[in-house]
JSON list of C-alpha atoms in Angstrom, two decimals:
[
{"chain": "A", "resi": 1, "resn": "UNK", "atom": "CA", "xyz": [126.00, 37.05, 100.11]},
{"chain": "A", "resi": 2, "resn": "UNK", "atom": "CA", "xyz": [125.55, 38.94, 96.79]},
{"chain": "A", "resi": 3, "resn": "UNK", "atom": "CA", "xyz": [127.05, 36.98, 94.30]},
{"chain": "A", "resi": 4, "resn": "UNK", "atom": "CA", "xyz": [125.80, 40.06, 91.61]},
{"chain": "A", "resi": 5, "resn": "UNK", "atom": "CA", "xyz": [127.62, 42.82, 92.87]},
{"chain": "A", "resi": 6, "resn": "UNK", "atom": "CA", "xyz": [131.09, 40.61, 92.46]},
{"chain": "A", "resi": 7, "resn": "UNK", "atom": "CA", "xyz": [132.57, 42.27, 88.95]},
{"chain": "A", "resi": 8, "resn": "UNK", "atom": "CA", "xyz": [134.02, 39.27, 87.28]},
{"chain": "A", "resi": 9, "resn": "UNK", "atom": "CA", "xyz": [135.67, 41.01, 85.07]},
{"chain": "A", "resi": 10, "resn": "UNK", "atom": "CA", "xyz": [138.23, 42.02, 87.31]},
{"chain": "A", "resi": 11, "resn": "UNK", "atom": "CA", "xyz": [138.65, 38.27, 88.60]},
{"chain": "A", "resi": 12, "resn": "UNK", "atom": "CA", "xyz": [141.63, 36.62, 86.95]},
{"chain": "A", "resi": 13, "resn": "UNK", "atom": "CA", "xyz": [140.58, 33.69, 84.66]},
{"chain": "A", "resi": 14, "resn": "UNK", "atom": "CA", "xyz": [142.51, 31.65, 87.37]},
{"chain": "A", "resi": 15, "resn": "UNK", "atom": "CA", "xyz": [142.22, 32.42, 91.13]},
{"chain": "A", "resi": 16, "resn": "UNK", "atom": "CA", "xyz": [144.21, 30.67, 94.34]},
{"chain": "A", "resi": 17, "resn": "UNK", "atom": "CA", "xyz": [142.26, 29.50, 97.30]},
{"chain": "A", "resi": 18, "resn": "UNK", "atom": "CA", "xyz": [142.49, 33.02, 99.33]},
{"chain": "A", "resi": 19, "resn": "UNK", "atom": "CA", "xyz": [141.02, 34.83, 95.93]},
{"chain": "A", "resi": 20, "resn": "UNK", "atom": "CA", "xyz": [138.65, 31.95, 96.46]},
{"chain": "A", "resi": 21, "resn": "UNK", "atom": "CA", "xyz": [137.58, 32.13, 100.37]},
{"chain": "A", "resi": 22, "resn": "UNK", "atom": "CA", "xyz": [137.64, 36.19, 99.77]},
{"chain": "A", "resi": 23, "resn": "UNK", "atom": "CA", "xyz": [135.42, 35.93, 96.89]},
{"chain": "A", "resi": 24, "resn": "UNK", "atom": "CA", "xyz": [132.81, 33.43, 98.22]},
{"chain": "A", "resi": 25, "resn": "UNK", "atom": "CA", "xyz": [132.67, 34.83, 101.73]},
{"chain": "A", "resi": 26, "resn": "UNK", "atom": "CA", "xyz": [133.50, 31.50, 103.52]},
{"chain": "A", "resi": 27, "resn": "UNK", "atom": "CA", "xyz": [135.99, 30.51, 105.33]},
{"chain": "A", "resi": 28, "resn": "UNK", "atom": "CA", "xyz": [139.41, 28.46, 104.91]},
{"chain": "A", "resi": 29, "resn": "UNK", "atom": "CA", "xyz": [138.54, 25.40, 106.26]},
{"chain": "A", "resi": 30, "resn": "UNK", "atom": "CA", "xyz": [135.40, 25.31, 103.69]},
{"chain": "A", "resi": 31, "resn": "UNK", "atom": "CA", "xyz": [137.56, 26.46, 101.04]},
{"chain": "A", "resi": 32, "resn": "UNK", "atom": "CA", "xyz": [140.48, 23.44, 101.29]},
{"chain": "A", "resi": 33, "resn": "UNK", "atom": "CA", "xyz": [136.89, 21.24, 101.79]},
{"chain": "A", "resi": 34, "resn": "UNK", "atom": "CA", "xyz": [135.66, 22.46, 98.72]},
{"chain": "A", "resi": 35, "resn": "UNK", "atom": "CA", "xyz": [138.87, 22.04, 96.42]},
{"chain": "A", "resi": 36, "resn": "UNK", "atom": "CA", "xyz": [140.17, 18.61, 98.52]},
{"chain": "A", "resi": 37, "resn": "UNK", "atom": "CA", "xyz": [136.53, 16.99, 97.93]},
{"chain": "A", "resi": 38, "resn": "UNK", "atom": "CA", "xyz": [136.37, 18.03, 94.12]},
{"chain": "A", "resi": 39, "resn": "UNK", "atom": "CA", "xyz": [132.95, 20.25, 94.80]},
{"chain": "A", "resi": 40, "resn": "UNK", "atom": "CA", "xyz": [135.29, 22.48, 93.09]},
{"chain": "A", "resi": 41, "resn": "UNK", "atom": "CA", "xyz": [137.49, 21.47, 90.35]},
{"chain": "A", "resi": 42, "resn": "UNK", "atom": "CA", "xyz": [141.10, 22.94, 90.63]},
{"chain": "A", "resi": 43, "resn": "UNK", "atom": "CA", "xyz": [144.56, 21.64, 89.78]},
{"chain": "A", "resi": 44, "resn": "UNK", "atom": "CA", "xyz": [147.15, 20.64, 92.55]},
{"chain": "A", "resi": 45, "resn": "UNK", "atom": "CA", "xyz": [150.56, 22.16, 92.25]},
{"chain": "A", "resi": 46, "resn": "UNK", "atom": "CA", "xyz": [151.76, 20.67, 95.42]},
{"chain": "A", "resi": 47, "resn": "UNK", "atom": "CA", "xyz": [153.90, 23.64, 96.12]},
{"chain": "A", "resi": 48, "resn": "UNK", "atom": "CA", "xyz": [153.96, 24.81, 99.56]},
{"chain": "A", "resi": 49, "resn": "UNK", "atom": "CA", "xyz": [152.11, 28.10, 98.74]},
{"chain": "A", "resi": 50, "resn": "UNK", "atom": "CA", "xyz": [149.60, 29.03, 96.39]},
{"chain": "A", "resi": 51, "resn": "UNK", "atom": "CA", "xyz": [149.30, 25.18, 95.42]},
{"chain": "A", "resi": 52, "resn": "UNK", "atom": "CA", "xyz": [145.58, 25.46, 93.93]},
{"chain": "A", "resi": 53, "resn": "UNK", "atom": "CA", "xyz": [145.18, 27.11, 90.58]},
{"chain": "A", "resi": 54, "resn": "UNK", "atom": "CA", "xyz": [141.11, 27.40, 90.49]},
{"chain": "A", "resi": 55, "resn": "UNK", "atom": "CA", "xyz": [139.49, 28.52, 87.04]},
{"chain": "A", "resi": 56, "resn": "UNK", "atom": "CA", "xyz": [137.25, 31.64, 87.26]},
{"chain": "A", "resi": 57, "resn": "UNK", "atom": "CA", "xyz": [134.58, 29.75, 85.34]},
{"chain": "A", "resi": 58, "resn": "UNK", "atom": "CA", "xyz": [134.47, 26.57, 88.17]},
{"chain": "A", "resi": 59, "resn": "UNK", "atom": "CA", "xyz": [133.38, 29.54, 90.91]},
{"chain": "A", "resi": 60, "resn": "UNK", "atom": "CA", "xyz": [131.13, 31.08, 88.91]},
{"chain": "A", "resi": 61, "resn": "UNK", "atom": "CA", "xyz": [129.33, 27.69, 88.63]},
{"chain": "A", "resi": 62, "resn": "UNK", "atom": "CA", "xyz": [129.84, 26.81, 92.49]},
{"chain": "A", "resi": 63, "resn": "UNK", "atom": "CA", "xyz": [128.24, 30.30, 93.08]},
{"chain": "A", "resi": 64, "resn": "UNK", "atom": "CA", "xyz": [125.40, 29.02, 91.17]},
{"chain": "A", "resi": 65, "resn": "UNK", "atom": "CA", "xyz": [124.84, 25.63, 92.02]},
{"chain": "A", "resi": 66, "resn": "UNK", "atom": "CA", "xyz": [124.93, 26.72, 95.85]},
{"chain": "A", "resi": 67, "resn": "UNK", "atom": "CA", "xyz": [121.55, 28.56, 95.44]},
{"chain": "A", "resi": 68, "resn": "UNK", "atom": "CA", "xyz": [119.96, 25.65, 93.95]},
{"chain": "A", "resi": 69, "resn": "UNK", "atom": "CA", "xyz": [121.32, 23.18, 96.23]},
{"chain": "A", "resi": 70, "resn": "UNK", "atom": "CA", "xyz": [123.72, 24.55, 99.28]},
{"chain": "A", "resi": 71, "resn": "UNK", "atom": "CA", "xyz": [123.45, 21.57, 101.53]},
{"chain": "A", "resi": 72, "resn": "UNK", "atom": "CA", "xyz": [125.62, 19.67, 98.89]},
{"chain": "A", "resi": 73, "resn": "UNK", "atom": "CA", "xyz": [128.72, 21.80, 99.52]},
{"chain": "A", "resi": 74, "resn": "UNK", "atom": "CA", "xyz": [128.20, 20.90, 103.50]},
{"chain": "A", "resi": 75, "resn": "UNK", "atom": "CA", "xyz": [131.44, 19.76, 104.91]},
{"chain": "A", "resi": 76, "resn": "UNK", "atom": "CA", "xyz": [131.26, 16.42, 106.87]},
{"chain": "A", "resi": 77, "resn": "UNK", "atom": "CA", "xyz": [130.80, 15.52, 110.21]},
{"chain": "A", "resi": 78, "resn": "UNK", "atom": "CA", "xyz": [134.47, 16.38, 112.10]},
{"chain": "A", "resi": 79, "resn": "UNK", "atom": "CA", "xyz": [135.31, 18.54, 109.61]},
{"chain": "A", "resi": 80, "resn": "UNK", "atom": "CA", "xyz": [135.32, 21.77, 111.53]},
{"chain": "A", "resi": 81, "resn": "UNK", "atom": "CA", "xyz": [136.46, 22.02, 115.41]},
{"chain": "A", "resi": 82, "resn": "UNK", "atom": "CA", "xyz": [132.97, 23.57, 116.35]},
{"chain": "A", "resi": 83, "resn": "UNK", "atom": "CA", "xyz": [129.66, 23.65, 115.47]},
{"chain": "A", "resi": 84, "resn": "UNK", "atom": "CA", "xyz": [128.65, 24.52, 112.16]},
{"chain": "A", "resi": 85, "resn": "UNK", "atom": "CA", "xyz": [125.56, 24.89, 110.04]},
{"chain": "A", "resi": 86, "resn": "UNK", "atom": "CA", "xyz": [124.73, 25.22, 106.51]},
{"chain": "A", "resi": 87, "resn": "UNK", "atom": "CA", "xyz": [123.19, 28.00, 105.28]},
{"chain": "A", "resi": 88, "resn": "UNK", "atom": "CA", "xyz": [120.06, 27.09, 103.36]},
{"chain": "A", "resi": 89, "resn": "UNK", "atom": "CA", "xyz": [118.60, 29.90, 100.63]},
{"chain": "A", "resi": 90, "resn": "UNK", "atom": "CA", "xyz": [115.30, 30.94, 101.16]},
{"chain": "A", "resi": 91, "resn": "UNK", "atom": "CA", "xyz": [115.05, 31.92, 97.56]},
{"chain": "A", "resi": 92, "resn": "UNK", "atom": "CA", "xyz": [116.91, 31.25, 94.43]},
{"chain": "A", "resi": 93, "resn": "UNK", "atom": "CA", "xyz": [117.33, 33.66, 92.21]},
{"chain": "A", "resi": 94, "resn": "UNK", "atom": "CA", "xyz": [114.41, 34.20, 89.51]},
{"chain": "A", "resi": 95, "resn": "UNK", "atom": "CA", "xyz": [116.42, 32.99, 86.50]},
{"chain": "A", "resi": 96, "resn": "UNK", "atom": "CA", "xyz": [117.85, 29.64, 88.33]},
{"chain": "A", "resi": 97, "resn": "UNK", "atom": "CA", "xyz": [114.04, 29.19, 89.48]},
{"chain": "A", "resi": 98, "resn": "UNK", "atom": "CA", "xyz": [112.26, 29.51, 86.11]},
{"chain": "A", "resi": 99, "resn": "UNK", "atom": "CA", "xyz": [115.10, 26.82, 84.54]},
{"chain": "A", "resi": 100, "resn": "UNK", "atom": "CA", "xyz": [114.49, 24.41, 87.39]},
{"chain": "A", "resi": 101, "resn": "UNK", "atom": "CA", "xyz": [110.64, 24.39, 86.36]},
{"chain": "A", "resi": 102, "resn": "UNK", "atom": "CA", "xyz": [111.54, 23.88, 82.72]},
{"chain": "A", "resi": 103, "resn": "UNK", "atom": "CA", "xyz": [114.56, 20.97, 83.73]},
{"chain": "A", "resi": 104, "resn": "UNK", "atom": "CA", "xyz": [111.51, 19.07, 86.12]},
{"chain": "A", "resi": 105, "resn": "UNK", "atom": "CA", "xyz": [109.07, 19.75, 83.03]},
{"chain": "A", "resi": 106, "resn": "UNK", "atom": "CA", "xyz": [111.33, 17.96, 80.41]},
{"chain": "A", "resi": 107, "resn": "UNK", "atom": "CA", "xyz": [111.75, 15.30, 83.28]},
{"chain": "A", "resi": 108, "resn": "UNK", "atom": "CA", "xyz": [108.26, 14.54, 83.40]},
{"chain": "A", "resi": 109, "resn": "UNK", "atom": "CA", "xyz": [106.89, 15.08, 79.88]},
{"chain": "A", "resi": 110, "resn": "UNK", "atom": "CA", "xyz": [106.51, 11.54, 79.24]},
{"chain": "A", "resi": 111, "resn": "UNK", "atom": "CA", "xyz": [103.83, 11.68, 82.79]},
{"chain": "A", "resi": 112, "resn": "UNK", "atom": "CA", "xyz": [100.15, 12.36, 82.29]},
{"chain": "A", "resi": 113, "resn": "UNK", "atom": "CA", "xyz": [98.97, 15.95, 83.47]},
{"chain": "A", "resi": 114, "resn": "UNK", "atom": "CA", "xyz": [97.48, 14.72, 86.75]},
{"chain": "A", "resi": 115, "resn": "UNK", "atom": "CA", "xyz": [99.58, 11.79, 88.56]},
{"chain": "A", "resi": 116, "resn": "UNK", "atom": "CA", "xyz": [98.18, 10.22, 91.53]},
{"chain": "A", "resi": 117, "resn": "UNK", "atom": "CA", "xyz": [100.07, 9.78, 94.89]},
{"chain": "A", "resi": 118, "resn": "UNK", "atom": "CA", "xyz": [100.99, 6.21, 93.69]},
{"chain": "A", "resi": 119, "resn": "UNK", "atom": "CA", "xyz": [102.41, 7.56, 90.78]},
{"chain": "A", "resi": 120, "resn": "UNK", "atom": "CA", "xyz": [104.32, 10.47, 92.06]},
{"chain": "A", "resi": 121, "resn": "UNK", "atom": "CA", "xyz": [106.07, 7.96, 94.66]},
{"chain": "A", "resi": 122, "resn": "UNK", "atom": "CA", "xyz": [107.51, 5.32, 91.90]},
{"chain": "A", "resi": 123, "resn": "UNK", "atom": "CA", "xyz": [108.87, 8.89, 90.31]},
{"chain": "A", "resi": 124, "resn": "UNK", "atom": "CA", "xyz": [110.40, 10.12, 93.09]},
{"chain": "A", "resi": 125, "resn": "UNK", "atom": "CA", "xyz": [111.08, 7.30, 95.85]},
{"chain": "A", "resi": 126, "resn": "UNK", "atom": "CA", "xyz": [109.43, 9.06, 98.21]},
{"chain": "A", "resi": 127, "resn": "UNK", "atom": "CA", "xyz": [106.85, 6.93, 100.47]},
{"chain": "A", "resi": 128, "resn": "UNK", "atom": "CA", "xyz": [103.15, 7.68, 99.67]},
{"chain": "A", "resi": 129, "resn": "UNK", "atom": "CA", "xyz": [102.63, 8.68, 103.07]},
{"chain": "A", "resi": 130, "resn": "UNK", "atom": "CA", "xyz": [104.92, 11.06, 103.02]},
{"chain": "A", "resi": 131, "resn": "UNK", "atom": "CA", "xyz": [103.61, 12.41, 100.03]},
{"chain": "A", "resi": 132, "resn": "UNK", "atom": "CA", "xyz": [99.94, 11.89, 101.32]},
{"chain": "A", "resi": 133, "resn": "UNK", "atom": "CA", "xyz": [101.17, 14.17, 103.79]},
{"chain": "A", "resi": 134, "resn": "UNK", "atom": "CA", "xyz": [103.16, 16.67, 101.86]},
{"chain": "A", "resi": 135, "resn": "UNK", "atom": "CA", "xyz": [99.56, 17.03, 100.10]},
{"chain": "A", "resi": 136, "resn": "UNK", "atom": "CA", "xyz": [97.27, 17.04, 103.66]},
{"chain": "A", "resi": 137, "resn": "UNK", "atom": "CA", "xyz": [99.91, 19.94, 104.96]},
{"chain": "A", "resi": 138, "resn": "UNK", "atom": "CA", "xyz": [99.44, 21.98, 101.38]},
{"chain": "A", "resi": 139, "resn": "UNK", "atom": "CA", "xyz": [103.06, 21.78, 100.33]},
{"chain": "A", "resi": 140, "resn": "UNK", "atom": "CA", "xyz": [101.66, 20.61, 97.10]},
{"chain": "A", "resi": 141, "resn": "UNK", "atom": "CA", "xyz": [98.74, 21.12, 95.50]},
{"chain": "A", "resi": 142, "resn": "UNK", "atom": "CA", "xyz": [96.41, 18.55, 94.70]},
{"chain": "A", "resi": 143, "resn": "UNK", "atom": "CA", "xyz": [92.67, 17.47, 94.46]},
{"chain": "A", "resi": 144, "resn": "UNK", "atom": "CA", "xyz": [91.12, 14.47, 95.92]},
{"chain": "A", "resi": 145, "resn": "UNK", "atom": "CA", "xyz": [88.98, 11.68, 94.33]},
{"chain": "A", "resi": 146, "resn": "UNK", "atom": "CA", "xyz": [88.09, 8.71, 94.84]},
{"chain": "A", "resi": 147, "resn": "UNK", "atom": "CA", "xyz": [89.55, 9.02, 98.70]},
{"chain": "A", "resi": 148, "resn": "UNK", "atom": "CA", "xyz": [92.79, 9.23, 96.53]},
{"chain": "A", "resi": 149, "resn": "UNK", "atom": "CA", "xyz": [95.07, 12.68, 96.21]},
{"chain": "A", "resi": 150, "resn": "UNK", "atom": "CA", "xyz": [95.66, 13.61, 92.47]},
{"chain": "A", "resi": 151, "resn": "UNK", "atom": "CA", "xyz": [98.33, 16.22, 91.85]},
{"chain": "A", "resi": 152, "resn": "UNK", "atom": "CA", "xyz": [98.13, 18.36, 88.07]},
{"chain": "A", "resi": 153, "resn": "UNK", "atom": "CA", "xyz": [101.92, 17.96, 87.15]},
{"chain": "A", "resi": 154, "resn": "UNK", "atom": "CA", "xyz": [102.39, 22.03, 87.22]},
{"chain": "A", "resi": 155, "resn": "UNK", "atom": "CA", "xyz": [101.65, 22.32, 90.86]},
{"chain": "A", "resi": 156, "resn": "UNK", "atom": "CA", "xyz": [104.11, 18.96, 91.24]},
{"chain": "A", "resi": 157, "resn": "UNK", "atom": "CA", "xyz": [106.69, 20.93, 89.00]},
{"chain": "A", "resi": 158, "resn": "UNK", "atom": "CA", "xyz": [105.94, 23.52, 91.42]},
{"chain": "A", "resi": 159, "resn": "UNK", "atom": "CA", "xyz": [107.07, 21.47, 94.35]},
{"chain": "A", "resi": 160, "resn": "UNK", "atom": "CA", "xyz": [110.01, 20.02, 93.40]},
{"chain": "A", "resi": 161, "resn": "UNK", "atom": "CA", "xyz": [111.17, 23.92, 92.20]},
{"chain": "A", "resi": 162, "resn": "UNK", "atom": "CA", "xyz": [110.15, 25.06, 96.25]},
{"chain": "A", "resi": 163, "resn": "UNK", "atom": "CA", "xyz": [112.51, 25.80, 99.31]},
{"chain": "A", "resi": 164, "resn": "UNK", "atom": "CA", "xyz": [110.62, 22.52, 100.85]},
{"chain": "A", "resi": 165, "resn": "UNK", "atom": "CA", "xyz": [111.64, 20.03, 98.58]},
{"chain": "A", "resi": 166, "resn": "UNK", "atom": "CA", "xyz": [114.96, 21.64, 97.73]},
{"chain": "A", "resi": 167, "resn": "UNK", "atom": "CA", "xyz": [116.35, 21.18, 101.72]},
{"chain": "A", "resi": 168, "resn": "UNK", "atom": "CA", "xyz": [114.99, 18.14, 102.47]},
{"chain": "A", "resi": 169, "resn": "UNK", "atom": "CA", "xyz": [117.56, 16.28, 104.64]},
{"chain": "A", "resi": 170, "resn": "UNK", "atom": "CA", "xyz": [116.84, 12.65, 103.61]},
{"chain": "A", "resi": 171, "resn": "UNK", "atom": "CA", "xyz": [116.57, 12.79, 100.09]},
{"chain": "A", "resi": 172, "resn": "UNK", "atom": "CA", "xyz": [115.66, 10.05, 97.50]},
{"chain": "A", "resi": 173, "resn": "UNK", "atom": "CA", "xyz": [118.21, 8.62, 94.97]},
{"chain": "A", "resi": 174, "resn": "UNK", "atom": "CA", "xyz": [116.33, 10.39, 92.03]},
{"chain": "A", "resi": 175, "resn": "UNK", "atom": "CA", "xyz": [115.99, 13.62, 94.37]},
{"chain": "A", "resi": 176, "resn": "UNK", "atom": "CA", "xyz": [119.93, 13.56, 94.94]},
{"chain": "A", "resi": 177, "resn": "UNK", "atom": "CA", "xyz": [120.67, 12.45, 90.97]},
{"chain": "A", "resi": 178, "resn": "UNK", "atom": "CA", "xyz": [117.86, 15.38, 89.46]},
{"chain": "A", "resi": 179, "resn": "UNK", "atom": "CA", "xyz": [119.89, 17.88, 91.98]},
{"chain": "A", "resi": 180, "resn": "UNK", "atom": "CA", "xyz": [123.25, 16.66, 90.10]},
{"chain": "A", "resi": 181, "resn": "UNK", "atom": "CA", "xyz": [121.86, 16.59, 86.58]},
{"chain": "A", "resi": 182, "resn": "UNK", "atom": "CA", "xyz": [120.51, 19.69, 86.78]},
{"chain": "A", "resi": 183, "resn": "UNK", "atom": "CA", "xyz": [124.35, 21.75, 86.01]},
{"chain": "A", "resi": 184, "resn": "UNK", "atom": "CA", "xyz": [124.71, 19.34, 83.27]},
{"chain": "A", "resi": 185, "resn": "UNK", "atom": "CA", "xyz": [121.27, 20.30, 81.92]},
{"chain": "A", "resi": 186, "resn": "UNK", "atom": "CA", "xyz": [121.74, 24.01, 82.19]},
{"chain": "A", "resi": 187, "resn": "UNK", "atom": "CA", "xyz": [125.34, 23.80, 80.53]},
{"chain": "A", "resi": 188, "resn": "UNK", "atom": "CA", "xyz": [123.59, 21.75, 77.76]},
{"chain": "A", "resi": 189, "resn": "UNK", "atom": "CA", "xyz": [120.78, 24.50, 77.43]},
{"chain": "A", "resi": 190, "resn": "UNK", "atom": "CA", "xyz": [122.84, 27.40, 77.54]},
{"chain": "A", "resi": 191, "resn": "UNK", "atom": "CA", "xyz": [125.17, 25.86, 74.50]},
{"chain": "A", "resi": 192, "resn": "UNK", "atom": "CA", "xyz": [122.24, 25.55, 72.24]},
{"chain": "A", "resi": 193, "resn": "UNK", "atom": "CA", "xyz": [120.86, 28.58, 72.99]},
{"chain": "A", "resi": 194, "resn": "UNK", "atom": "CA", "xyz": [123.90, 30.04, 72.26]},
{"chain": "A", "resi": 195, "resn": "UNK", "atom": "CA", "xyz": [124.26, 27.87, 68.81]},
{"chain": "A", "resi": 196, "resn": "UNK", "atom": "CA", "xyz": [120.53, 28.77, 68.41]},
{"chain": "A", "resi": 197, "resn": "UNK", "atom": "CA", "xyz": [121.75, 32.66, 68.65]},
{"chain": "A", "resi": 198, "resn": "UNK", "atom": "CA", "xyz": [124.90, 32.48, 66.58]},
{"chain": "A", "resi": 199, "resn": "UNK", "atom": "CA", "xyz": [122.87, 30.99, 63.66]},
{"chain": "A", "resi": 200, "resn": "UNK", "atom": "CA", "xyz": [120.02, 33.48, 63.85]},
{"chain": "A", "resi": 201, "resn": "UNK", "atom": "CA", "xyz": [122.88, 36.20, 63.23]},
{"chain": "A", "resi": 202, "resn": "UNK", "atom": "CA", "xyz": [124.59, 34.71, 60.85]},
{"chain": "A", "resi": 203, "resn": "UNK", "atom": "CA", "xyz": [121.14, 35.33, 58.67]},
{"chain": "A", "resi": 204, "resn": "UNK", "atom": "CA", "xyz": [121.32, 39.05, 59.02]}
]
C-alpha cells in the first residue's frame, strides 16, 4: 500500500472504523483488533453503529509506525478463522530510515566508536553467538582482532536501522522497548524542530 497517494486533507479530523479499514487497506477483523487492543487510540461510544470515533492524526501515526515495525500490529494467535500472515516491509521509507539512524545514534553516544561482540550483547540482550554469527554471515559489519569481532558503531547503527534486525521474531527486551520509544522520540524531535523553526522566523 501507498500510504502517499492518500490526500489527508480530504480525511475528516475524525474517521469511524470503515473510513479506517478503507483507508488502511486491511480488513475488519484487523481493524476492531487494532482499536479493541489500543494499537490505535479511539474513543468508545458504545452505540450499536459507528461506535469508534478515531482521530485522523492516530492513523497517520499507525501508517507510520507500521513501516518501521509491522509485526507489532499482528493480531494474535485465534484471532482470525484462517491463516494469516503479516506483511513485513522490505523497505521503509527514506525519511523514517535516516531518523531511525539518528534515534540508535543518540542511543549509543555514550558507547565507544568500535564495541566488541561482548559489548554489543550487554546493549542489546542478544547472545554473543548470535551476534558472532550475525557478524560471520555479514549482516553486520565488523573487523576481527585478537580472534575477537569488533564492530565501528556506524555499521552497528547500520544494523539495527536494516530489514534483518527490524523482523526478527524473538526479539530482546531493549529490541522490543527501542521499537516503542522510537514514536515517542520522533514526536519529541519533530516538536523542537518545529519550536526551532518558529523562533528562526520570528527573527525575520
Amino acid at each position: 500500500m501507498k500510504e502517499n497517494a492518500i490526500n489527508w486533507d480530504n480525511v475528516p479530523d475524525v474517521i469511524t472504523k470503515d473510513q479506517l479499514y478503507h483507508i488502511c487497506h486491511i480488513s475488519k477483523s484487523t481493524a476492531l483488533y487494532l482499536l479493541q487492543s489500543g494499537k490505535i487510540p479511539c474513543e468508545y461510544t458504545g452505540r450499536k453503529t459507528r461506535c469508534y470515533k478515531i482521530k485522523k492524526e492516530d492513523v497517520i501515526a499507525y501508517l507510520e509506525n507500521r513501516k518501521v515495525f509491522p509485526e507489532s500490529y499482528s493480531a494474535p494467535a485465534g484471532w482470525y478463522k484462517g491463516d494469516y500472515t503479516v506483511r513485513m516491509e522490505e523497505q521503509v521509507p527514506p525519511i523514517v530510515r535516516e531518523h531511525l539512524q539518528l534515534y540508535y545514534t543518540d542511543l549509543l553516544s555514550d558507547y565507544p566508536d568500535v564495541l566488541t561482540t561482548q559489548t554489543v550483547s550487554k546493549i542489546t540482550g542478544y547472545g554473543k553467538t548470535a551476534i558472532n554469527n550475525w557478524c560471520n554471515q555479514g549482516h553486520i559489519k565488523s573487523f576481527r582482532k585478537n580472534n575477537v569481532n569488533h564492530i565501528p558503531k556506524v555499521y552497528l547503527v547500520e544494523f539495527f536501522c536494516s530489514t534483518y534486525f527490524r523482523t526478527i521474531t524473538r526479539k530482546s527486551p531493549w529490541h522490543i522497548r527501542t521499537l516503542q520509544g522510537f514514536s515517542s522520540w520522533r514526536k519529541i524531535r519533530d516538536l523542537h524542530t518545529a519550536d526551532s523553526e518558529g523562533g528562526a522566523e520570528k527573527k525575520y
